[in-house]
CSV table of C-alpha atoms in Angstrom, one decimal:
chain,number,residue,atom,x,y,z
H,152,UNK,CA,0.2,0.2,0.3
H,153,UNK,CA,1.4,3.6,-0.6
H,154,UNK,CA,1.5,6.4,1.4
H,155,UNK,CA,-0.2,9.5,1.3
H,156,UNK,CA,2.7,11.6,-0.1
H,157,UNK,CA,3.3,9.2,-3.1
H,158,UNK,CA,-0.5,9.6,-3.6
H,159,UNK,CA,-0.6,13.1,-3.3
H,160,UNK,CA,2.5,13.5,-5.5
H,161,UNK,CA,0.7,11.4,-8.2
H,162,UNK,CA,-2.7,13.3,-7.9
H,163,UNK,CA,-0.7,16.5,-8.5
H,164,UNK,CA,1.0,15.3,-11.5
H,165,UNK,CA,-1.9,14.5,-13.1
H,166,UNK,CA,-3.5,17.7,-12.2
H,167,UNK,CA,-0.5,19.5,-13.8
H,168,UNK,CA,-1.2,17.9,-17.1
H,169,UNK,CA,-2.7,19.1,-19.9
H,170,UNK,CA,-7.2,18.8,-19.8
H,171,UNK,CA,-6.9,16.7,-23.1
H,172,UNK,CA,-4.2,13.6,-21.4
H,173,UNK,CA,-5.6,13.9,-17.7
H,174,UNK,CA,-6.7,10.0,-17.0
H,175,UNK,CA,-10.2,11.3,-15.2
H,176,UNK,CA,-11.0,7.3,-14.0
H,177,UNK,CA,-7.2,7.3,-12.7
H,178,UNK,CA,-8.1,10.6,-10.9
H,179,UNK,CA,-10.8,9.6,-9.1
H,180,UNK,CA,-9.1,6.3,-8.1
H,181,UNK,CA,-6.2,8.3,-6.6
H,182,UNK,CA,-8.7,10.6,-4.9
H,183,UNK,CA,-10.6,7.4,-3.1
H,184,UNK,CA,-6.6,5.7,-2.5
H,185,UNK,CA,-5.7,9.2,-0.9
H,186,UNK,CA,-8.7,9.1,1.3
H,187,UNK,CA,-8.3,5.8,2.5
H,188,UNK,CA,-4.7,5.9,3.3
H,189,UNK,CA,-5.0,9.1,5.5
H,190,UNK,CA,-7.7,7.9,7.3
H,191,UNK,CA,-10.3,10.5,5.5
H,192,UNK,CA,-13.9,9.8,6.4
H,193,UNK,CA,-15.2,12.2,3.6
H,194,UNK,CA,-13.9,13.8,0.4
H,195,UNK,CA,-15.4,17.0,-0.6
H,196,UNK,CA,-15.4,18.0,-4.5
H,197,UNK,CA,-17.1,21.8,-4.5
H,198,UNK,CA,-17.1,24.0,-7.6
H,199,UNK,CA,-16.5,27.7,-7.3
H,200,UNK,CA,-16.5,30.3,-10.0
H,201,UNK,CA,-13.2,29.5,-11.6
H,202,UNK,CA,-12.0,26.2,-9.9
H,203,UNK,CA,-12.7,23.0,-8.3
H,204,UNK,CA,-12.2,23.0,-4.4
H,205,UNK,CA,-10.9,19.4,-2.9
H,206,UNK,CA,-11.2,19.2,0.7
H,207,UNK,CA,-10.6,15.9,3.1
H,208,UNK,CA,-12.0,15.2,6.2
H,209,UNK,CA,-9.4,13.8,8.5
H,210,UNK,CA,-10.4,12.9,12.0
H,211,UNK,CA,-13.5,15.0,11.9
H,212,UNK,CA,-11.6,18.3,10.8
H,213,UNK,CA,-11.7,19.3,6.9
H,214,UNK,CA,-8.6,20.1,5.0
H,215,UNK,CA,-7.8,22.0,2.1
H,216,UNK,CA,-4.8,19.5,1.3
H,217,UNK,CA,-4.7,20.5,-2.5
H,218,UNK,CA,-4.9,24.0,-2.4
H,219,UNK,CA,-1.8,24.6,-3.9
H,220,UNK,CA,-2.6,23.2,-7.0
H,221,UNK,CA,-5.6,24.5,-9.0
H,222,UNK,CA,-8.3,22.2,-10.2
H,223,UNK,CA,-9.2,23.5,-13.7
H,224,UNK,CA,-13.2,24.2,-13.9
H,225,UNK,CA,-13.0,22.0,-17.1
H,226,UNK,CA,-12.0,19.1,-15.3
H,227,UNK,CA,-15.3,19.5,-13.0
H,228,UNK,CA,-17.8,17.9,-15.6
H,229,UNK,CA,-15.8,15.2,-16.5
H,230,UNK,CA,-14.8,14.4,-12.7
H,231,UNK,CA,-18.8,14.5,-11.4
H,232,UNK,CA,-19.5,11.9,-14.5
H,233,UNK,CA,-17.2,9.3,-13.6
H,234,UNK,CA,-18.5,9.5,-10.0
H,235,UNK,CA,-21.9,9.1,-11.6
H,236,UNK,CA,-21.3,6.2,-13.5
H,237,UNK,CA,-19.5,4.6,-10.5
H,238,UNK,CA,-22.5,4.9,-8.4
H,239,UNK,CA,-24.8,4.1,-11.0
H,240,UNK,CA,-26.5,7.7,-11.1
H,241,UNK,CA,-28.1,9.3,-14.5
H,242,UNK,CA,-25.1,11.2,-16.0
H,243,UNK,CA,-27.7,13.4,-18.0
H,244,UNK,CA,-29.5,15.0,-14.9
H,245,UNK,CA,-27.6,18.3,-13.5
H,246,UNK,CA,-30.3,19.6,-11.6
H,247,UNK,CA,-31.4,17.6,-8.8
H,248,UNK,CA,-29.6,15.7,-6.1
H,249,UNK,CA,-28.8,12.0,-6.4
H,250,UNK,CA,-27.3,9.6,-3.9
H,251,UNK,CA,-25.4,6.4,-4.6
H,252,UNK,CA,-22.9,4.2,-3.7
H,253,UNK,CA,-19.8,2.0,-5.1
H,254,UNK,CA,-17.4,-0.3,-3.6
H,255,UNK,CA,-13.3,-0.5,-4.3
H,256,UNK,CA,-10.8,-3.1,-3.1
H,257,UNK,CA,-7.9,-2.1,-1.5
H,258,UNK,CA,-4.4,-3.2,-2.5
H,259,UNK,CA,-4.4,-4.6,1.3
H,260,UNK,CA,-7.6,-6.3,0.2
H,261,UNK,CA,-9.9,-4.4,2.3
H,262,UNK,CA,-13.3,-3.6,0.8
H,263,UNK,CA,-14.2,0.0,0.9
H,264,UNK,CA,-17.8,1.1,0.5
H,265,UNK,CA,-18.0,4.9,-0.8
H,266,UNK,CA,-21.4,6.9,-0.4
H,267,UNK,CA,-22.0,9.5,-3.0
H,268,UNK,CA,-24.4,12.4,-2.6
H,269,UNK,CA,-24.2,14.9,-5.8
H,270,UNK,CA,-26.2,18.0,-5.3
H,271,UNK,CA,-26.6,21.0,-7.8
H,272,UNK,CA,-25.2,24.5,-6.9
H,273,UNK,CA,-24.6,27.9,-7.9
H,274,UNK,CA,-21.4,26.7,-9.7
H,275,UNK,CA,-22.6,23.6,-10.8
H,276,UNK,CA,-22.5,20.1,-9.0
H,277,UNK,CA,-20.9,19.4,-5.4
H,278,UNK,CA,-19.7,16.0,-4.8
H,279,UNK,CA,-19.6,14.5,-1.4
H,280,UNK,CA,-18.2,11.1,-1.0
H,281,UNK,CA,-17.8,9.4,2.6
H,282,UNK,CA,-15.8,6.3,2.9
H,283,UNK,CA,-17.2,3.5,4.9
H,284,UNK,CA,-14.7,1.0,5.9
H,285,UNK,CA,-15.9,-2.6,6.6
H,286,UNK,CA,-16.7,-2.9,10.4
H,287,UNK,CA,-14.6,-6.3,10.5
H,288,UNK,CA,-12.1,-4.3,11.9
H,289,UNK,CA,-13.8,-3.1,15.0
H,290,UNK,CA,-15.1,-4.8,18.0
H,291,UNK,CA,-17.1,-3.1,21.2
H,292,UNK,CA,-13.5,-2.9,23.1
H,293,UNK,CA,-12.4,-0.8,20.1
H,294,UNK,CA,-14.8,1.8,20.4
H,295,UNK,CA,-13.5,3.4,23.8
H,296,UNK,CA,-16.1,1.8,26.3
H,297,UNK,CA,-14.7,1.8,29.6
H,298,UNK,CA,-15.4,-1.8,31.6
H,299,UNK,CA,-18.5,-0.9,33.2
H,300,UNK,CA,-20.2,0.7,30.3
H,301,UNK,CA,-19.2,-2.3,28.6
H,302,UNK,CA,-20.6,-4.6,30.9
H,303,UNK,CA,-24.1,-2.6,30.9
H,304,UNK,CA,-24.1,-2.8,26.6
H,305,UNK,CA,-23.3,-6.5,26.7
H,306,UNK,CA,-26.1,-7.2,29.3
H,307,UNK,CA,-28.4,-5.5,27.1
H,308,UNK,CA,-27.4,-7.4,24.1
H,309,UNK,CA,-28.2,-10.9,25.9
H,310,UNK,CA,-31.6,-10.0,26.0
H,311,UNK,CA,-33.7,-11.3,23.2
H,312,UNK,CA,-36.1,-8.2,23.6
H,313,UNK,CA,-36.0,-4.6,24.0
H,314,UNK,CA,-34.2,-1.5,22.7
H,315,UNK,CA,-30.7,-0.3,22.5
H,316,UNK,CA,-30.3,2.8,21.2
H,317,UNK,CA,-27.4,5.0,20.0
H,318,UNK,CA,-28.1,9.1,20.7
H,319,UNK,CA,-25.8,11.9,19.3
H,320,UNK,CA,-25.3,14.3,16.5
H,321,UNK,CA,-24.9,13.6,12.9
H,322,UNK,CA,-21.2,12.2,12.7
H,323,UNK,CA,-21.0,11.0,16.0
H,324,UNK,CA,-20.5,7.5,15.3
H,325,UNK,CA,-23.6,6.3,16.1
H,326,UNK,CA,-24.3,3.8,13.3
H,327,UNK,CA,-20.8,2.7,13.7
H,328,UNK,CA,-21.8,1.6,17.2
H,329,UNK,CA,-24.7,-0.2,16.0
H,330,UNK,CA,-23.1,-2.4,13.4
H,331,UNK,CA,-20.4,-3.0,15.8
H,332,UNK,CA,-23.2,-4.9,18.4
H,333,UNK,CA,-24.9,-6.5,15.2
H,334,UNK,CA,-21.7,-7.8,13.8
H,335,UNK,CA,-21.1,-9.2,17.7
H,336,UNK,CA,-24.9,-10.7,17.6
H,337,UNK,CA,-24.4,-12.3,14.0
H,338,UNK,CA,-24.6,-15.6,14.2
H,339,UNK,CA,-26.6,-18.6,11.9
H,340,UNK,CA,-29.0,-19.0,14.9
H,341,UNK,CA,-30.7,-15.5,14.4
H,342,UNK,CA,-32.3,-13.3,11.8
H,343,UNK,CA,-31.5,-9.8,11.5
H,344,UNK,CA,-33.1,-7.4,9.4
H,345,UNK,CA,-32.1,-3.6,8.7
H,346,UNK,CA,-33.9,-0.6,7.4
H,347,UNK,CA,-31.8,2.3,6.8
H,348,UNK,CA,-31.4,5.3,4.7
H,349,UNK,CA,-29.1,5.0,3.5
H,350,UNK,CA,-27.3,1.7,4.2
H,351,UNK,CA,-24.3,2.4,5.5
H,352,UNK,CA,-22.5,-0.7,6.0
H,353,UNK,CA,-22.5,-4.0,4.0
H,354,UNK,CA,-22.9,-6.6,6.8
H,355,UNK,CA,-22.9,-10.3,5.4
H,356,UNK,CA,-25.5,-13.0,6.9
H,357,UNK,CA,-28.0,-10.2,7.4
H,358,UNK,CA,-31.1,-8.7,5.3
H,359,UNK,CA,-30.5,-5.1,4.7
H,360,UNK,CA,-33.3,-2.9,3.1
H,361,UNK,CA,-32.9,1.0,2.0
H,362,UNK,CA,-36.0,3.2,2.3
H,363,UNK,CA,-37.3,4.5,-1.0
H,364,UNK,CA,-39.9,7.2,-0.3
H,365,UNK,CA,-41.1,7.4,-3.9
H,366,UNK,CA,-41.7,3.8,-3.5
H,367,UNK,CA,-43.7,4.4,-0.5
H,368,UNK,CA,-40.8,2.4,1.2
H,369,UNK,CA,-40.6,4.5,4.5
H,370,UNK,CA,-39.1,3.6,7.8
H,371,UNK,CA,-42.6,3.0,9.1
H,372,UNK,CA,-44.1,1.0,6.4
H,373,UNK,CA,-40.5,-1.1,6.1
H,374,UNK,CA,-40.7,-1.8,10.0
H,375,UNK,CA,-44.3,-3.0,9.6
H,376,UNK,CA,-43.2,-5.5,6.6
H,377,UNK,CA,-40.1,-6.7,8.6
H,378,UNK,CA,-42.2,-7.7,11.6
H,379,UNK,CA,-43.9,-10.3,9.0
H,380,UNK,CA,-40.3,-11.3,8.0
H,381,UNK,CA,-39.8,-13.3,11.6
H,382,UNK,CA,-36.7,-11.5,12.7
H,383,UNK,CA,-34.8,-11.8,15.8
H,384,UNK,CA,-32.9,-8.6,15.9
H,385,UNK,CA,-34.0,-5.2,13.9
H,386,UNK,CA,-32.0,-2.3,13.4
H,387,UNK,CA,-33.7,0.6,12.3
H,388,UNK,CA,-31.2,3.6,11.0
H,389,UNK,CA,-33.1,6.3,12.7
H,390,UNK,CA,-36.3,7.3,14.7
H,391,UNK,CA,-37.6,10.3,12.8
H,392,UNK,CA,-41.3,10.4,13.6
H,393,UNK,CA,-44.7,8.9,16.1
H,394,UNK,CA,-45.5,6.3,13.7
H,395,UNK,CA,-41.6,5.0,13.4
H,396,UNK,CA,-41.2,5.3,17.1
H,397,UNK,CA,-44.6,3.3,18.0
H,398,UNK,CA,-44.1,0.7,15.6
H,399,UNK,CA,-40.3,0.2,17.0
H,400,UNK,CA,-41.2,0.4,20.2
H,401,UNK,CA,-44.4,-2.3,19.9
H,402,UNK,CA,-41.9,-4.5,18.0
H,403,UNK,CA,-39.4,-4.5,21.1
H,404,UNK,CA,-42.5,-5.0,23.3
H,405,UNK,CA,-43.8,-8.3,21.6
H,406,UNK,CA,-40.1,-10.2,21.5
H,407,UNK,CA,-38.0,-8.6,19.0
H,408,UNK,CA,-34.2,-6.9,20.1
H,409,UNK,CA,-34.2,-3.4,18.2
H,410,UNK,CA,-31.4,-0.8,18.0
H,411,UNK,CA,-31.7,2.3,16.4
H,412,UNK,CA,-30.7,6.2,16.7
H,413,UNK,CA,-32.1,9.2,17.9
H,414,UNK,CA,-30.7,12.8,17.9
H,415,UNK,CA,-30.5,13.8,21.0
H,416,UNK,CA,-27.6,15.5,22.9
H,417,UNK,CA,-27.3,13.0,25.8
H,418,UNK,CA,-28.6,9.7,27.0
H,419,UNK,CA,-31.1,11.0,29.4
H,420,UNK,CA,-32.9,13.2,26.7
H,421,UNK,CA,-34.1,9.9,24.9
H,422,UNK,CA,-37.1,9.2,27.2
H,423,UNK,CA,-38.5,12.9,27.1
H,424,UNK,CA,-38.0,12.7,23.2
H,425,UNK,CA,-39.8,9.3,22.8
H,426,UNK,CA,-42.7,10.7,24.9
H,427,UNK,CA,-43.1,14.1,23.1
H,428,UNK,CA,-43.3,12.1,20.0
H,429,UNK,CA,-46.4,10.0,21.2
H,430,UNK,CA,-45.4,7.1,22.8
H,431,UNK,CA,-46.9,6.3,26.2
H,432,UNK,CA,-44.6,6.5,28.9
H,433,UNK,CA,-45.0,3.0,30.1
H,434,UNK,CA,-44.1,1.9,27.0
H,435,UNK,CA,-41.1,3.8,26.6
H,436,UNK,CA,-40.1,2.7,30.5
H,437,UNK,CA,-40.7,-1.0,29.8
H,438,UNK,CA,-38.8,-1.5,26.6
H,439,UNK,CA,-35.9,0.7,26.2
H,440,UNK,CA,-32.8,-1.2,27.8
H,441,UNK,CA,-29.8,1.1,27.2
H,442,UNK,CA,-29.8,4.2,26.2
H,443,UNK,CA,-26.1,5.5,24.8
H,444,UNK,CA,-24.8,9.4,24.3
H,445,UNK,CA,-21.8,9.6,22.2
H,446,UNK,CA,-19.2,12.0,20.6
H,447,UNK,CA,-16.2,11.3,18.6
H,448,UNK,CA,-12.7,13.2,19.9
H,449,UNK,CA,-9.6,13.0,18.2
H,450,UNK,CA,-6.8,10.3,19.9
H,451,UNK,CA,-3.3,12.0,20.3
H,452,UNK,CA,-0.5,10.7,18.8
H,453,UNK,CA,1.3,7.9,20.8
H,454,UNK,CA,4.7,8.8,18.9
H,455,UNK,CA,4.5,12.7,20.1
H,456,UNK,CA,2.3,13.7,22.9
H,457,UNK,CA,3.7,15.5,25.4
H,458,UNK,CA,2.9,15.4,29.4
H,459,UNK,CA,1.9,19.0,30.6
H,460,UNK,CA,1.0,19.5,34.4
H,461,UNK,CA,-1.9,21.7,35.3
H,462,UNK,CA,-1.9,24.4,38.0
H,463,UNK,CA,-4.4,24.5,40.6
H,464,UNK,CA,-6.0,27.5,39.0
H,465,UNK,CA,-6.1,25.9,35.6
H,466,UNK,CA,-7.9,23.0,37.1
H,467,UNK,CA,-10.4,25.4,38.7
H,468,UNK,CA,-11.2,26.6,35.6
H,469,UNK,CA,-11.3,23.5,33.7
H,470,UNK,CA,-13.7,22.1,36.3
H,471,UNK,CA,-15.8,25.2,36.1
H,472,UNK,CA,-16.0,24.5,31.7
H,473,UNK,CA,-16.5,20.7,32.8
H,474,UNK,CA,-18.8,20.7,35.9
H,475,UNK,CA,-19.3,16.6,35.5
H,476,UNK,CA,-15.3,16.2,35.8
H,477,UNK,CA,-15.1,17.7,39.4
H,478,UNK,CA,-15.5,14.5,41.1
H,479,UNK,CA,-12.3,13.3,39.5
H,480,UNK,CA,-9.3,16.1,40.8
H,481,UNK,CA,-9.5,17.6,43.9
H,482,UNK,CA,-7.5,21.0,42.9
H,483,UNK,CA,-4.1,19.4,43.1
H,484,UNK,CA,-2.1,19.7,40.0
H,485,UNK,CA,-3.1,16.8,37.5
H,486,UNK,CA,-1.2,15.5,34.6
H,487,UNK,CA,-2.9,15.5,31.1
H,488,UNK,CA,-1.0,15.4,27.8
H,489,UNK,CA,-0.6,17.8,24.7
H,490,UNK,CA,-1.1,17.9,20.6
H,491,UNK,CA,2.6,18.3,19.2
H,492,UNK,CA,3.2,17.1,15.8
H,493,UNK,CA,5.2,14.7,14.3
H,494,UNK,CA,5.5,12.4,10.5
H,495,UNK,CA,3.5,9.9,12.1
H,496,UNK,CA,0.2,12.3,12.5
H,497,UNK,CA,-1.9,15.1,11.9
H,498,UNK,CA,-1.5,17.6,14.0
H,499,UNK,CA,-0.5,15.8,17.1
H,500,UNK,CA,-3.7,13.3,16.5
H,501,UNK,CA,-4.3,10.1,15.0
H,502,UNK,CA,-7.7,8.5,14.5
H,503,UNK,CA,-10.9,9.1,16.6
H,504,UNK,CA,-12.3,7.4,19.8
H,505,UNK,CA,-16.0,7.7,21.2
H,506,UNK,CA,-16.6,9.5,24.2
H,507,UNK,CA,-19.8,7.9,26.0
H,508,UNK,CA,-22.0,7.8,28.5
H,509,UNK,CA,-24.4,4.4,28.8
H,510,UNK,CA,-27.7,4.9,30.6
H,511,UNK,CA,-29.0,1.8,32.1
H,512,UNK,CA,-32.6,1.4,32.7
H,513,UNK,CA,-33.6,0.2,36.2
H,514,UNK,CA,-36.6,0.1,38.2
H,515,UNK,CA,-36.0,3.4,39.6
H,516,UNK,CA,-35.3,5.0,36.1
H,517,UNK,CA,-38.6,3.3,34.8
H,518,UNK,CA,-40.3,4.8,37.3
H,519,UNK,CA,-38.9,8.3,36.5
H,520,UNK,CA,-40.2,7.9,32.9
H,521,UNK,CA,-43.7,7.0,33.8
H,522,UNK,CA,-43.9,10.2,35.9
H,523,UNK,CA,-42.8,12.0,33.2
H,524,UNK,CA,-39.6,13.3,34.8
H,525,UNK,CA,-37.2,15.9,33.0
H,526,UNK,CA,-34.1,15.0,31.5
H,527,UNK,CA,-31.9,16.3,34.1
H,528,UNK,CA,-34.0,14.3,37.0
H,529,UNK,CA,-33.4,11.2,35.0
H,530,UNK,CA,-29.7,12.2,34.4
H,531,UNK,CA,-29.2,12.7,38.3
H,532,UNK,CA,-30.8,9.3,39.1
H,533,UNK,CA,-28.5,7.8,36.4
H,534,UNK,CA,-25.2,9.1,38.0
H,535,UNK,CA,-26.3,8.0,41.6
H,536,UNK,CA,-26.7,4.6,40.1
H,537,UNK,CA,-23.1,4.7,38.2
H,538,UNK,CA,-23.5,6.1,35.1
H,539,UNK,CA,-20.3,7.6,33.8
H,540,UNK,CA,-21.6,11.1,31.8
H,541,UNK,CA,-19.6,12.1,28.4
H,542,UNK,CA,-17.8,14.6,30.1
H,543,UNK,CA,-16.6,12.5,32.8
H,544,UNK,CA,-15.5,9.4,30.1
H,545,UNK,CA,-13.8,12.3,28.1
H,546,UNK,CA,-12.1,13.5,31.0
H,547,UNK,CA,-10.9,10.2,32.0
H,548,UNK,CA,-9.6,9.6,28.6
H,549,UNK,CA,-7.6,12.7,29.0
H,550,UNK,CA,-6.0,12.0,32.1
H,551,UNK,CA,-5.2,8.6,30.4
H,552,UNK,CA,-3.4,10.2,27.7
H,553,UNK,CA,-5.9,9.2,25.1
H,554,UNK,CA,-6.9,12.4,24.1
H,555,UNK,CA,-7.0,16.3,25.3
H,556,UNK,CA,-8.8,18.5,27.5
H,557,UNK,CA,-9.0,20.6,24.3
H,558,UNK,CA,-10.5,18.0,22.3
H,559,UNK,CA,-13.2,17.4,25.3
H,560,UNK,CA,-14.2,20.8,25.5
H,561,UNK,CA,-14.6,21.0,21.6
H,562,UNK,CA,-16.9,18.0,21.2
H,563,UNK,CA,-19.1,19.0,24.5
H,564,UNK,CA,-19.4,22.6,23.2
H,565,UNK,CA,-19.9,22.0,19.8
């Protein structure tokens, strides 16, 4: 497998040629290979007035890697056409959004699914390609769960009914978490069916359904049909509306293990959100096994990270910004780590890891849900029962040198 510098040089050589001699097929392949090697999650190809801007999202941060080489506007149409051909999209449609996907096999044999979104803009069509590396590389232990949280998730996975919910904003790794759980549960003895928009990962041994609103296949209608297919485990890409929420909860109540995601800021907000969607509180209380809140933080590079000791004044300032972290310090100087930068990393960071909280529903939480308690009341009860909040989880990872305090502050205040 070639390194990023070699591939970048090959791309730049292509771009410095005349438009007539550039191989568009090779150029698009090089973009995907460069993104894979540099651990980029997304490739953004954005037309401007007189050029094309190419940016790569590395560890959650967009980088203008080819800013010194100007992409000719003449290349834009050819690049977009090539991406459309790979994705099975209409090459003669330029004024409507299109979504597709294609698969690439890397030199090391790993399959990478590339999800494509084409959007018409003022200066032409904008393309975003998201690289979805196979989840076989992940286990639950790799996702950043501390032992107590991992035990709570594993206990919920052992149940044959109920709901496991992953919550957080877009791009916080919810789907990766659920697919890693599905991969662990996947066996010949169980039937797993997923319904998603779009299908994020390909998982052998499961039945995966793509929603299609034009054909009338929504999350709600698809979920009704799935229940007639005799599944043991169901994964719903996202609970967006009252109808989907109601069917998912009833599926969990009638002997199915249901996995899904919600866009909430933390785990405790899950319960008021479902009740606001019209699900009766007693059903919410009796079906949810665990609700997980999560964000992604960049991991420090082990080769160049540097120790730093915070003074009592800095500790006081930090615990005011991160009040949940106060229980782990007593005002004394604390050792943390800071990002430097070296040849092996991107600005001192390599990869990302989850900052998580796992709220396990017990008798006390069930009673609070049925009494329509607020999210803050549910969170306080969960903390009394041993839940580590996302802030505390991030703070502990910073103390262990996995990430920095600055990263924890960044994701908490996003």
